[in-house]
mmCIF file of C-alpha atoms in Angstrom:
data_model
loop_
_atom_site.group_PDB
_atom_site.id
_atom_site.type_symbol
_atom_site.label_atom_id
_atom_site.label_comp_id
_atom_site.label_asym_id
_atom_site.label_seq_id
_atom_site.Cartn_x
_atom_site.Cartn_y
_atom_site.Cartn_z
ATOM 1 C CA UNK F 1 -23.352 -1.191 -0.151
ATOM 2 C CA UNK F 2 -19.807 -1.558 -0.993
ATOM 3 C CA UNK F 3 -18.563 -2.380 2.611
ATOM 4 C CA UNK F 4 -20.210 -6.000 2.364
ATOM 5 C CA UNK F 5 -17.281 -6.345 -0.063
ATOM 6 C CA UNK F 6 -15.044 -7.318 3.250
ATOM 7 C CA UNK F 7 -17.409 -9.986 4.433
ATOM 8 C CA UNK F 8 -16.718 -11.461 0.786
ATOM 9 C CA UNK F 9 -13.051 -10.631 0.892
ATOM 10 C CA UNK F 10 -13.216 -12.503 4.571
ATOM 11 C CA UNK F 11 -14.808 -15.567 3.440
ATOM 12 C CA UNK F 12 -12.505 -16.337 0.337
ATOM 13 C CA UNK F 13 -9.597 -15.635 3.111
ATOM 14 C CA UNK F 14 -10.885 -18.285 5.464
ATOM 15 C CA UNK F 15 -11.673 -20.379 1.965
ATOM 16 C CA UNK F 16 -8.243 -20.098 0.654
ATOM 17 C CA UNK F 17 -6.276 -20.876 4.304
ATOM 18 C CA UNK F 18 -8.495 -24.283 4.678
ATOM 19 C CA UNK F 19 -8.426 -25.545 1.168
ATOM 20 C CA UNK F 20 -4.358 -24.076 0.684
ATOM 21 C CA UNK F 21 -3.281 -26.400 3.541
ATOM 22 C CA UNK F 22 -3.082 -30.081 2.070
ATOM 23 C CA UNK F 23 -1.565 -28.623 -1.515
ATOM 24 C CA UNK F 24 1.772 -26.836 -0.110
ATOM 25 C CA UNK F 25 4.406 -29.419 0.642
ATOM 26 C CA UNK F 26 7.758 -28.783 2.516
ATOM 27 C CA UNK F 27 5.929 -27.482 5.859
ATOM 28 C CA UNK F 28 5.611 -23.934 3.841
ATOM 29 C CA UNK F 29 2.328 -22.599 5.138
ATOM 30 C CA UNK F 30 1.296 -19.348 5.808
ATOM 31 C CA UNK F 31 -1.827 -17.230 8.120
ATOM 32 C CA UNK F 32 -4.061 -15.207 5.423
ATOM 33 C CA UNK F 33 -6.451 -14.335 8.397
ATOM 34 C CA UNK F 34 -3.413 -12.329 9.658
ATOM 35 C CA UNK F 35 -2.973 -10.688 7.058
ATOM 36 C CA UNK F 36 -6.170 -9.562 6.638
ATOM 37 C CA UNK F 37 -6.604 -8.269 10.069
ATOM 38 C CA UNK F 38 -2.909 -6.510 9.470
ATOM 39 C CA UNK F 39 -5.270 -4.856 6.704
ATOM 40 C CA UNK F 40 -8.146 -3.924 8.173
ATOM 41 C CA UNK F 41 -6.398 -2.294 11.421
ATOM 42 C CA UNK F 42 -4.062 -0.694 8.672
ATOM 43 C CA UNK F 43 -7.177 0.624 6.736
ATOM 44 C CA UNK F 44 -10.028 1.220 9.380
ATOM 45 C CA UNK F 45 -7.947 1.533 12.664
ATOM 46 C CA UNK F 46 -8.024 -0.373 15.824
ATOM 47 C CA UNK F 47 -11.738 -0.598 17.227
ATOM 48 C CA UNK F 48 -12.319 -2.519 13.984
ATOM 49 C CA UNK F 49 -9.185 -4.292 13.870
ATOM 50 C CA UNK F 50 -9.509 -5.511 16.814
ATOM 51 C CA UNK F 51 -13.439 -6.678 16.240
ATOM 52 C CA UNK F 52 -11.897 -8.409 12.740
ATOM 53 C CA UNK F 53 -9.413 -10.105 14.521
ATOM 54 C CA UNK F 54 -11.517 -11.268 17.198
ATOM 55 C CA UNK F 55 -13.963 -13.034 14.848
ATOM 56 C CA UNK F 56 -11.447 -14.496 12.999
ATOM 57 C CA UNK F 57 -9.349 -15.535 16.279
ATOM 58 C CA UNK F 58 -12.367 -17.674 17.186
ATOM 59 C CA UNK F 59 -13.046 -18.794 13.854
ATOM 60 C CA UNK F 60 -9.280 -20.165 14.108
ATOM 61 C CA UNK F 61 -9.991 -21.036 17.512
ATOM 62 C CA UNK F 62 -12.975 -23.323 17.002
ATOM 63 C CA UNK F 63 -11.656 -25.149 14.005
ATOM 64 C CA UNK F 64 -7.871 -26.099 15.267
ATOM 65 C CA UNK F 65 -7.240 -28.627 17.737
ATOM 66 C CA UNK F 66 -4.521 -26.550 19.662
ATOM 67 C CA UNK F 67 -4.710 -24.548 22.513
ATOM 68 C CA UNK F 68 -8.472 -22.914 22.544
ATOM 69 C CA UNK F 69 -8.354 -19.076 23.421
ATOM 70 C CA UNK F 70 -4.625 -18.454 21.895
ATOM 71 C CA UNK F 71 -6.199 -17.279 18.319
ATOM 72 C CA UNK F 72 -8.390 -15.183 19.652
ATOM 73 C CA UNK F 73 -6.321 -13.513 22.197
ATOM 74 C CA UNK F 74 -3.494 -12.836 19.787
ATOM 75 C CA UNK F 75 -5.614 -11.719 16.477
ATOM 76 C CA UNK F 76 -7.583 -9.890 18.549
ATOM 77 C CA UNK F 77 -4.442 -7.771 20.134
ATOM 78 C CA UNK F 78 -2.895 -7.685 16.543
ATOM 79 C CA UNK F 79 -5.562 -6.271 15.177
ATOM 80 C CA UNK F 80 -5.812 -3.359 17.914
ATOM 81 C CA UNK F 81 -2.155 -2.805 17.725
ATOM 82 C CA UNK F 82 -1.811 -2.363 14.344
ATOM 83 C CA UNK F 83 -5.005 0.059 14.780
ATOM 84 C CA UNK F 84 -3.723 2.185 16.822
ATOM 85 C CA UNK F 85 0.267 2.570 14.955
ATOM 86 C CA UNK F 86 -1.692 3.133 11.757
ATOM 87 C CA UNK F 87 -0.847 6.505 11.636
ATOM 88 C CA UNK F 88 3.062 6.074 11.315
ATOM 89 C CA UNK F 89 2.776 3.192 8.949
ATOM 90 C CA UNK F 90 3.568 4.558 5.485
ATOM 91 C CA UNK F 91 0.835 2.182 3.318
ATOM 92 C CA UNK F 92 2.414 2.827 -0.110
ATOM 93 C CA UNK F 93 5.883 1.750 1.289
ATOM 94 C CA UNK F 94 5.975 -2.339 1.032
ATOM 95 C CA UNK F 95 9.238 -2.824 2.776
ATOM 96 C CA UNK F 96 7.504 -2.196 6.158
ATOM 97 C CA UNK F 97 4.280 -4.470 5.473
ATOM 98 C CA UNK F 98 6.993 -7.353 5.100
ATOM 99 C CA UNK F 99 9.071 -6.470 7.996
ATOM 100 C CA UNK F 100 5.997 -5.570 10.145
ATOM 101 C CA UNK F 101 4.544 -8.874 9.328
ATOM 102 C CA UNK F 102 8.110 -10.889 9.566
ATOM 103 C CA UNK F 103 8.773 -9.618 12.940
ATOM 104 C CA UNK F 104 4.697 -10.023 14.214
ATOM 105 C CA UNK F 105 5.069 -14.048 12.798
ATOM 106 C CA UNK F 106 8.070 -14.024 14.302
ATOM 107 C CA UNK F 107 5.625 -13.001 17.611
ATOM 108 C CA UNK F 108 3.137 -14.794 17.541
ATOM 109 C CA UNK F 109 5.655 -18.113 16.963
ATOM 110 C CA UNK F 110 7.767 -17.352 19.827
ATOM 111 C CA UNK F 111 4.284 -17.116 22.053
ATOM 112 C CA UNK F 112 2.595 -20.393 20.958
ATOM 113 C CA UNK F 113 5.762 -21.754 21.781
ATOM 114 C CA UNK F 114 5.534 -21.731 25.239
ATOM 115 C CA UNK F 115 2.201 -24.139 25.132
ATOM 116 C CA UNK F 116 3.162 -26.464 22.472
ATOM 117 C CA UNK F 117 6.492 -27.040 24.201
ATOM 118 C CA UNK F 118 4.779 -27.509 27.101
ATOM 119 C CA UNK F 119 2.313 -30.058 25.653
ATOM 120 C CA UNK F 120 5.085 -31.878 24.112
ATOM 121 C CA UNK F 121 7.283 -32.128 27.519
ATOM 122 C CA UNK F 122 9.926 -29.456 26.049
ATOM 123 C CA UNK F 123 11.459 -32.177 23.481
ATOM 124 C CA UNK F 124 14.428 -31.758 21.624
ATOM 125 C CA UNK F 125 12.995 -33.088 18.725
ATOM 126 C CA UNK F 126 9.577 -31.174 19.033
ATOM 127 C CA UNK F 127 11.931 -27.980 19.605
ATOM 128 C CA UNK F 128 13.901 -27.894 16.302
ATOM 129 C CA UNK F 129 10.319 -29.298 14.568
ATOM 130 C CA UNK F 130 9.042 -26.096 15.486
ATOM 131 C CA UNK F 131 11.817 -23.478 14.814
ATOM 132 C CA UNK F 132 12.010 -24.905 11.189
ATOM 133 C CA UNK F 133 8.485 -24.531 10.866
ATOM 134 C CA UNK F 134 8.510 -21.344 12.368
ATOM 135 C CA UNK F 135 10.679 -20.040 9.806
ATOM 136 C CA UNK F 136 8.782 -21.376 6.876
ATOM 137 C CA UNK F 137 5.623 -19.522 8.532
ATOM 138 C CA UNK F 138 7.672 -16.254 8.474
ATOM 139 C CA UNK F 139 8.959 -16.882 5.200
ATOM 140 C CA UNK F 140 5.404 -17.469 3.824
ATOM 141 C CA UNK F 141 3.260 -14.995 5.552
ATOM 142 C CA UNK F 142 6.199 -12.061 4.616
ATOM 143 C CA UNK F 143 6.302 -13.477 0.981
ATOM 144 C CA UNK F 144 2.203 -13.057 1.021
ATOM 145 C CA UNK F 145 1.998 -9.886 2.528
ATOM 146 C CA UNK F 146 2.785 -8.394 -0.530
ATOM 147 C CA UNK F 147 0.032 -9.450 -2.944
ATOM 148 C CA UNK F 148 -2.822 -9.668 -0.061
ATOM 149 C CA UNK F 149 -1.949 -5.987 0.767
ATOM 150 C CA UNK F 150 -1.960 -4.966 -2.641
ATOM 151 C CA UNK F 151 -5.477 -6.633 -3.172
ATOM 152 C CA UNK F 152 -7.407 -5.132 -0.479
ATOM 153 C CA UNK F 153 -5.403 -1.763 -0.641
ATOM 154 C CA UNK F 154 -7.054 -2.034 -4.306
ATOM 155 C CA UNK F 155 -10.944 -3.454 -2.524
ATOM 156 C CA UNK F 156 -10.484 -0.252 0.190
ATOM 157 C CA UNK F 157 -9.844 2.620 -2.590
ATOM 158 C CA UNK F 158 -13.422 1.046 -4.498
ATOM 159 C CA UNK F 159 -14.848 1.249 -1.323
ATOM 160 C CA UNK F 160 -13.957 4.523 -0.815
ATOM 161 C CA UNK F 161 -15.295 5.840 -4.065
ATOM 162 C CA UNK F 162 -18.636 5.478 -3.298
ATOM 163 C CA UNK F 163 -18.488 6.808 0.240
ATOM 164 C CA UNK F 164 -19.156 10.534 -0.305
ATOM 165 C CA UNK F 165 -18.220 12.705 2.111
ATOM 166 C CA UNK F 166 -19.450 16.205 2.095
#
């Protein structure tokens, strides 16, 4: 009965990432969904990291006005990937949650790039836009990665106290 607890842990995710947008100023934002998939491939492994980030890839998908099919193609492969690596992920060790996620922003920014330059006719404006948002991104989803981790590394130990295994 306990596992519902990530459907509730989902929706206050997606709740927090819609209604966290208009209040951070200084182009700081950051990708909670993300995070949680980074979690749940950490904690459950890739079949349902990869289901977790395609769910929330469309969710993204179907309420942004970018390219359609990007969200969902690269939560869905995050999720997997971090599935399958769980194994030589220490998940007491903090320092690697923040690098993991710094350098899988870093990803993921580099990748949309090549549409959003494209849409804008590869500006030099739009470019340097981008890489200074890109770096706030980083900078917010490795400063997050911290707490969120902590919180559901907390929600999957509860979890796991009531699953008995005999």
């Amino acid at each position: 009965m306990r596992m519902w607890s990530w459907i509730a842990a989902a929706f206050v995710i997606l709740v927090l990432q819609t209604t966290s947008l208009g209040f951070f100023g200084g182009n700081l934002f950051f990708d909670l969904p993300l995070l949680f998939i980074y979690s749940i491939g950490l904690f459950y492994g890739a079949r349902a990291g990869l289901l977790c980030g395609l769910a929330f890839g469309l969710l993204q998908d179907i309420s942004s006005p970018g390219v359609f099919g990007f969200c969902l193609l690269t939560r869905g492969l995050t999720g997997y990937g971090i599935g399958c690596i769980k194994e030589m992920i220490f998940k007491n060790n903090y320092g690697y949650h923040v690098l993991i996620i710094g350098g899988l922003s870093l990803l993921l920014r580099v990748l949309y790039a090549v549409p959003f330059l494209w849409l804008n006719a590869f500006g030099t404006t739009a470019l340097f836009l981008y890489l200074q948002d890109s770096l706030w991104y980083c900078l917010g989803n490795m400063l997050l990665i911290l707490p969120v981790s902590r919180i559901l590394l907390a929600l999957y130990h509860w979890i796991a106290e009531e699953d008995v295994t005999y």
